[in-house]
Amino acid sequence: MDSRSFTKKYYIDRRKANTVKWQRGRKLNCLPLWIADMDFKDDERVIEKLKEFMEKGDYGYGNLPEDYYDVFIDWHKRRNNVEYRRDTIRFTKGAVDAMYQVIYALTNKGDSILINTPLYPPFKASIKQCGRKPVEVSMIDNDGYFTFDYKAIERKFKSGRIKMLMLCSPHNPVGRVFKKGELEELFDLCHRYHVLILSDEVHSDIIMPDQEFIPSLALKKYRNEMISLVAASKSFSLAVFSHCHVIIPNRKLLRKFIDYQQKHHSGSVNAFNALPTYYNYIYGEQWLDSLCNVVFENYQYFSKELSPYFEISNLEGSYLIFVNIGEYNKDESASKYLIEKCGLLCNDGESFAKGYNNWVRINLATSMKNIKKAVMALKGIIEQ
Ligand SMILES: Cc1ncc(COP(=O)(O)O)c(C=O)c1O
């Protein structure tokens, strides 16, 4: 479906909605382009299936659909050429919940965990909250194209105290879909220094044209040292259902994780919350492909209009861009400045790492009309 028809059919006017994104926008009198959810409703067949479930009125303890695992495994095999095994899959209430559980279960108090920044804030927060030490390595910024600093990572690994690397792939906020060679170089280092890898892949379904997403577990050589977080929550905007898969092929690590979940009564899956994932994997593929086109067109437009003035991350995956407004920022933080001057609510660059006070993260999963409004507002600060 072309982007105009998709928007016409699925865009939701959320101005009065009781959602985190739009409620804060209302409070500040801003167009909200922050937080990672979308302004589009789900495919009508998925909504119909959920309605059917509700209308039955049978809300007793439920099971997953019998073919839930087949549908999940088939989706990832077909789209990303990776084979997950049913007996390696566990569930959590969302990806951030999974981060906490994996850290608690598979590392020890006081261990160091490495992250590549700038990065989605809950990575660092979860490490700290669990009593582990975050070790930040800055990515190299080549005019909006961010890459790993392998030398700096190795220097940290050499200290011998790092037990885990938490990877965000595709990367939020810099939008990278890492090449196979980049991942291999990173994982080789982890292997050499006995560092476990936790790969958060919740953005893996939103991939821009000509990009190929490589699931970490598709690189079989490293499977034994790898935990992947996989979800449909970003793909189809299902955040309210809090449903995520944790995949652990290594038997010993899996056993440890299951023991942790049993001790904390956190391993059972909510069958209702799993349904939107299941139905979207069955009915949502065309919807998703159209959505990716909408995001890409929004990105192309934004970039064409504003790249002469701002540094804009290369969007390869996800619907989030990281934007450096540089000298146009006249406040202590760009996000504050844009609220006041443009009526735009974006995520603050400093929340992703220190030193990014001229940067904001912008969510493109909305209508072209909203993106045009945002571009016009941003041009206002250039012309001042
Ligand atoms: C990389 C990444 N991981 C995790 C999450 C949050 O996932 P959940 O809502 O399932 O905890 C987000 C949300 O934006 C994200 O971008």
mmCIF file of N, CA, C and O and ligand atoms in Angstrom, residues 35-37 93-99 119-120 122-123 167-172 200-203 229 231 233-234 239-240 242-244 319-320 361, ligand 1:
data_model
loop_
_atom_site.group_PDB
_atom_site.id
_atom_site.type_symbol
_atom_site.label_atom_id
_atom_site.label_comp_id
_atom_site.label_asym_id
_atom_site.label_seq_id
_atom_site.Cartn_x
_atom_site.Cartn_y
_atom_site.Cartn_z
ATOM 1 N N ILE A 35 9.352 9.638 22.660
ATOM 2 C CA ILE A 35 9.025 8.246 23.062
ATOM 3 C C ILE A 35 8.745 7.361 21.825
ATOM 4 O O ILE A 35 8.246 7.832 20.799
ATOM 5 N N ALA A 36 9.079 6.069 21.952
ATOM 6 C CA ALA A 36 9.020 5.190 20.779
ATOM 7 C C ALA A 36 7.699 4.429 20.686
ATOM 8 O O ALA A 36 7.625 3.237 20.995
ATOM 9 N N ASP A 37 6.618 5.130 20.335
ATOM 10 C CA ASP A 37 5.453 4.413 19.812
ATOM 11 C C ASP A 37 4.919 5.149 18.592
ATOM 12 O O ASP A 37 5.399 6.224 18.242
ATOM 13 N N LYS A 93 7.993 -9.544 30.725
ATOM 14 C CA LYS A 93 6.993 -8.484 30.519
ATOM 15 C C LYS A 93 7.679 -7.284 29.886
ATOM 16 O O LYS A 93 7.882 -6.248 30.521
ATOM 17 N N GLY A 94 8.088 -7.434 28.666
ATOM 18 C CA GLY A 94 8.741 -6.342 27.949
ATOM 19 C C GLY A 94 10.255 -6.510 27.912
ATOM 20 O O GLY A 94 10.840 -7.344 28.612
ATOM 21 N N ALA A 95 10.876 -5.676 27.068
ATOM 22 C CA ALA A 95 12.322 -5.797 26.846
ATOM 23 C C ALA A 95 13.130 -5.226 28.007
ATOM 24 O O ALA A 95 14.190 -5.751 28.351
ATOM 25 N N VAL A 96 12.624 -4.153 28.613
ATOM 26 C CA VAL A 96 13.386 -3.587 29.738
ATOM 27 C C VAL A 96 13.332 -4.551 30.928
ATOM 28 O O VAL A 96 14.349 -4.788 31.595
ATOM 29 N N ASP A 97 12.182 -5.149 31.147
ATOM 30 C CA ASP A 97 12.081 -6.190 32.180
ATOM 31 C C ASP A 97 13.105 -7.300 31.895
ATOM 32 O O ASP A 97 13.789 -7.793 32.807
ATOM 33 N N ALA A 98 13.231 -7.657 30.625
ATOM 34 C CA ALA A 98 14.191 -8.716 30.238
ATOM 35 C C ALA A 98 15.628 -8.306 30.578
ATOM 36 O O ALA A 98 16.424 -9.124 31.051
ATOM 37 N N MET A 99 15.950 -7.018 30.333
ATOM 38 C CA MET A 99 17.314 -6.555 30.670
ATOM 39 C C MET A 99 17.599 -6.804 32.152
ATOM 40 O O MET A 99 18.642 -7.349 32.512
ATOM 41 N N LEU A 119 22.995 5.897 23.845
ATOM 42 C CA LEU A 119 22.173 4.685 23.894
ATOM 43 C C LEU A 119 20.880 4.925 24.683
ATOM 44 O O LEU A 119 20.875 5.679 25.673
ATOM 45 N N TYR A 120 19.832 4.226 24.255
ATOM 46 C CA TYR A 120 18.532 4.225 24.939
ATOM 47 C C TYR A 120 18.745 4.108 26.458
ATOM 48 O O TYR A 120 19.354 3.136 26.927
ATOM 49 N N PRO A 122 17.394 3.177 29.348
ATOM 50 C CA PRO A 122 17.228 2.045 30.266
ATOM 51 C C PRO A 122 18.380 1.022 30.267
ATOM 52 O O PRO A 122 18.496 0.237 31.211
ATOM 53 N N PHE A 123 19.222 1.033 29.240
ATOM 54 C CA PHE A 123 20.384 0.132 29.298
ATOM 55 C C PHE A 123 21.231 0.481 30.524
ATOM 56 O O PHE A 123 21.498 -0.360 31.380
ATOM 57 N N LEU A 167 24.164 -4.875 23.788
ATOM 58 C CA LEU A 167 24.145 -4.320 22.436
ATOM 59 C C LEU A 167 22.713 -3.944 22.064
ATOM 60 O O LEU A 167 21.772 -4.661 22.425
ATOM 61 N N CYS A 168 22.586 -2.859 21.328
ATOM 62 C CA CYS A 168 21.265 -2.478 20.825
ATOM 63 C C CYS A 168 21.337 -2.562 19.300
ATOM 64 O O CYS A 168 22.039 -1.788 18.661
ATOM 65 N N SER A 169 20.632 -3.526 18.720
ATOM 66 C CA SER A 169 20.791 -3.828 17.291
ATOM 67 C C SER A 169 19.442 -4.202 16.655
ATOM 68 O O SER A 169 18.900 -5.254 16.988
ATOM 69 N N PRO A 170 18.914 -3.342 15.796
ATOM 70 C CA PRO A 170 19.316 -2.009 15.372
ATOM 71 C C PRO A 170 19.438 -1.050 16.564
ATOM 72 O O PRO A 170 18.808 -1.262 17.595
ATOM 73 N N HIS A 171 20.233 -0.009 16.338
ATOM 74 C CA HIS A 171 20.633 0.835 17.454
ATOM 75 C C HIS A 171 19.714 2.041 17.656
ATOM 76 O O HIS A 171 19.483 2.815 16.733
ATOM 77 N N ASN A 172 19.224 2.150 18.880
ATOM 78 C CA ASN A 172 18.443 3.306 19.314
ATOM 79 C C ASN A 172 19.351 4.165 20.190
ATOM 80 O O ASN A 172 19.807 3.655 21.215
ATOM 81 N N ASP A 200 19.752 -6.642 22.264
ATOM 82 C CA ASP A 200 18.361 -6.175 22.253
ATOM 83 C C ASP A 200 17.979 -5.868 20.804
ATOM 84 O O ASP A 200 18.508 -4.936 20.199
ATOM 85 N N GLU A 201 17.054 -6.664 20.269
ATOM 86 C CA GLU A 201 16.731 -6.552 18.845
ATOM 87 C C GLU A 201 15.277 -6.152 18.618
ATOM 88 O O GLU A 201 14.659 -6.545 17.623
ATOM 89 N N VAL A 202 14.734 -5.363 19.530
ATOM 90 C CA VAL A 202 13.303 -5.049 19.412
ATOM 91 C C VAL A 202 12.964 -4.177 18.198
ATOM 92 O O VAL A 202 11.810 -4.094 17.812
ATOM 93 N N HIS A 203 13.978 -3.549 17.596
ATOM 94 C CA HIS A 203 13.686 -2.733 16.405
ATOM 95 C C HIS A 203 13.935 -3.502 15.101
ATOM 96 O O HIS A 203 13.938 -2.898 14.019
ATOM 97 N N LEU A 229 17.098 -10.515 22.785
ATOM 98 C CA LEU A 229 15.751 -10.054 23.147
ATOM 99 C C LEU A 229 15.002 -9.736 21.862
ATOM 100 O O LEU A 229 15.456 -8.898 21.065
ATOM 101 N N ALA A 231 11.111 -9.046 20.051
ATOM 102 C CA ALA A 231 9.708 -8.712 20.337
ATOM 103 C C ALA A 231 9.048 -8.092 19.116
ATOM 104 O O ALA A 231 9.735 -7.593 18.214
ATOM 105 N N SER A 233 6.896 -5.677 19.734
ATOM 106 C CA SER A 233 6.322 -4.496 20.386
ATOM 107 C C SER A 233 6.602 -3.200 19.627
ATOM 108 O O SER A 233 5.753 -2.320 19.572
ATOM 109 N N LYS A 234 7.813 -3.064 19.065
ATOM 110 C CA LYS A 234 8.098 -1.859 18.286
ATOM 111 C C LYS A 234 7.516 -1.996 16.880
ATOM 112 O O LYS A 234 6.978 -1.041 16.328
ATOM 113 N N ALA A 239 3.239 -1.652 22.755
ATOM 114 C CA ALA A 239 3.888 -1.449 24.060
ATOM 115 C C ALA A 239 2.967 -1.761 25.234
ATOM 116 O O ALA A 239 3.416 -2.282 26.257
ATOM 117 N N VAL A 240 1.689 -1.487 25.080
ATOM 118 C CA VAL A 240 0.776 -1.646 26.218
ATOM 119 C C VAL A 240 0.657 -3.124 26.648
ATOM 120 O O VAL A 240 0.262 -3.417 27.774
ATOM 121 N N SER A 242 3.245 -5.345 26.842
ATOM 122 C CA SER A 242 4.425 -5.797 27.603
ATOM 123 C C SER A 242 4.743 -7.280 27.381
ATOM 124 O O SER A 242 4.566 -8.108 28.277
ATOM 125 N N HIS A 243 5.230 -7.590 26.183
ATOM 126 C CA HIS A 243 5.493 -8.999 25.872
ATOM 127 C C HIS A 243 6.809 -9.099 25.097
ATOM 128 O O HIS A 243 6.979 -8.445 24.060
ATOM 129 N N CYS A 244 7.736 -9.909 25.612
ATOM 130 C CA CYS A 244 9.054 -10.003 24.971
ATOM 131 C C CYS A 244 9.598 -11.429 25.100
ATOM 132 O O CYS A 244 9.258 -12.150 26.048
ATOM 133 N N TYR A 319 12.487 3.706 13.769
ATOM 134 C CA TYR A 319 11.860 4.918 13.221
ATOM 135 C C TYR A 319 12.323 6.143 13.997
ATOM 136 O O TYR A 319 11.628 7.152 14.071
ATOM 137 N N LEU A 320 13.548 6.028 14.541
ATOM 138 C CA LEU A 320 14.064 7.096 15.392
ATOM 139 C C LEU A 320 15.306 7.718 14.767
ATOM 140 O O LEU A 320 16.201 6.982 14.327
ATOM 141 N N ARG A 361 16.368 13.265 19.960
ATOM 142 C CA ARG A 361 15.892 12.104 19.203
ATOM 143 C C ARG A 361 14.480 12.399 18.730
ATOM 144 O O ARG A 361 13.642 12.860 19.507
HETATM 145 C C1 LIG B 1 16.061 -0.694 22.189
HETATM 146 C C2 LIG B 1 14.856 -0.714 23.062
HETATM 147 N N1 LIG B 1 14.730 -1.673 23.993
HETATM 148 C C3 LIG B 1 13.651 -1.736 24.794
HETATM 149 C C4 LIG B 1 12.627 -0.813 24.703
HETATM 150 C C5 LIG B 1 11.455 -0.886 25.624
HETATM 151 O O1 LIG B 1 10.799 -2.065 25.439
HETATM 152 P P1 LIG B 1 9.632 -2.520 26.437
HETATM 153 O O2 LIG B 1 8.579 -1.479 26.338
HETATM 154 O O3 LIG B 1 9.229 -3.838 25.896
HETATM 155 O O4 LIG B 1 10.234 -2.617 27.790
HETATM 156 C C6 LIG B 1 12.726 0.214 23.763
HETATM 157 C C7 LIG B 1 11.676 1.229 23.665
HETATM 158 O O5 LIG B 1 11.763 2.201 22.992
HETATM 159 C C8 LIG B 1 13.854 0.262 22.920
HETATM 160 O O6 LIG B 1 13.996 1.215 22.003
#
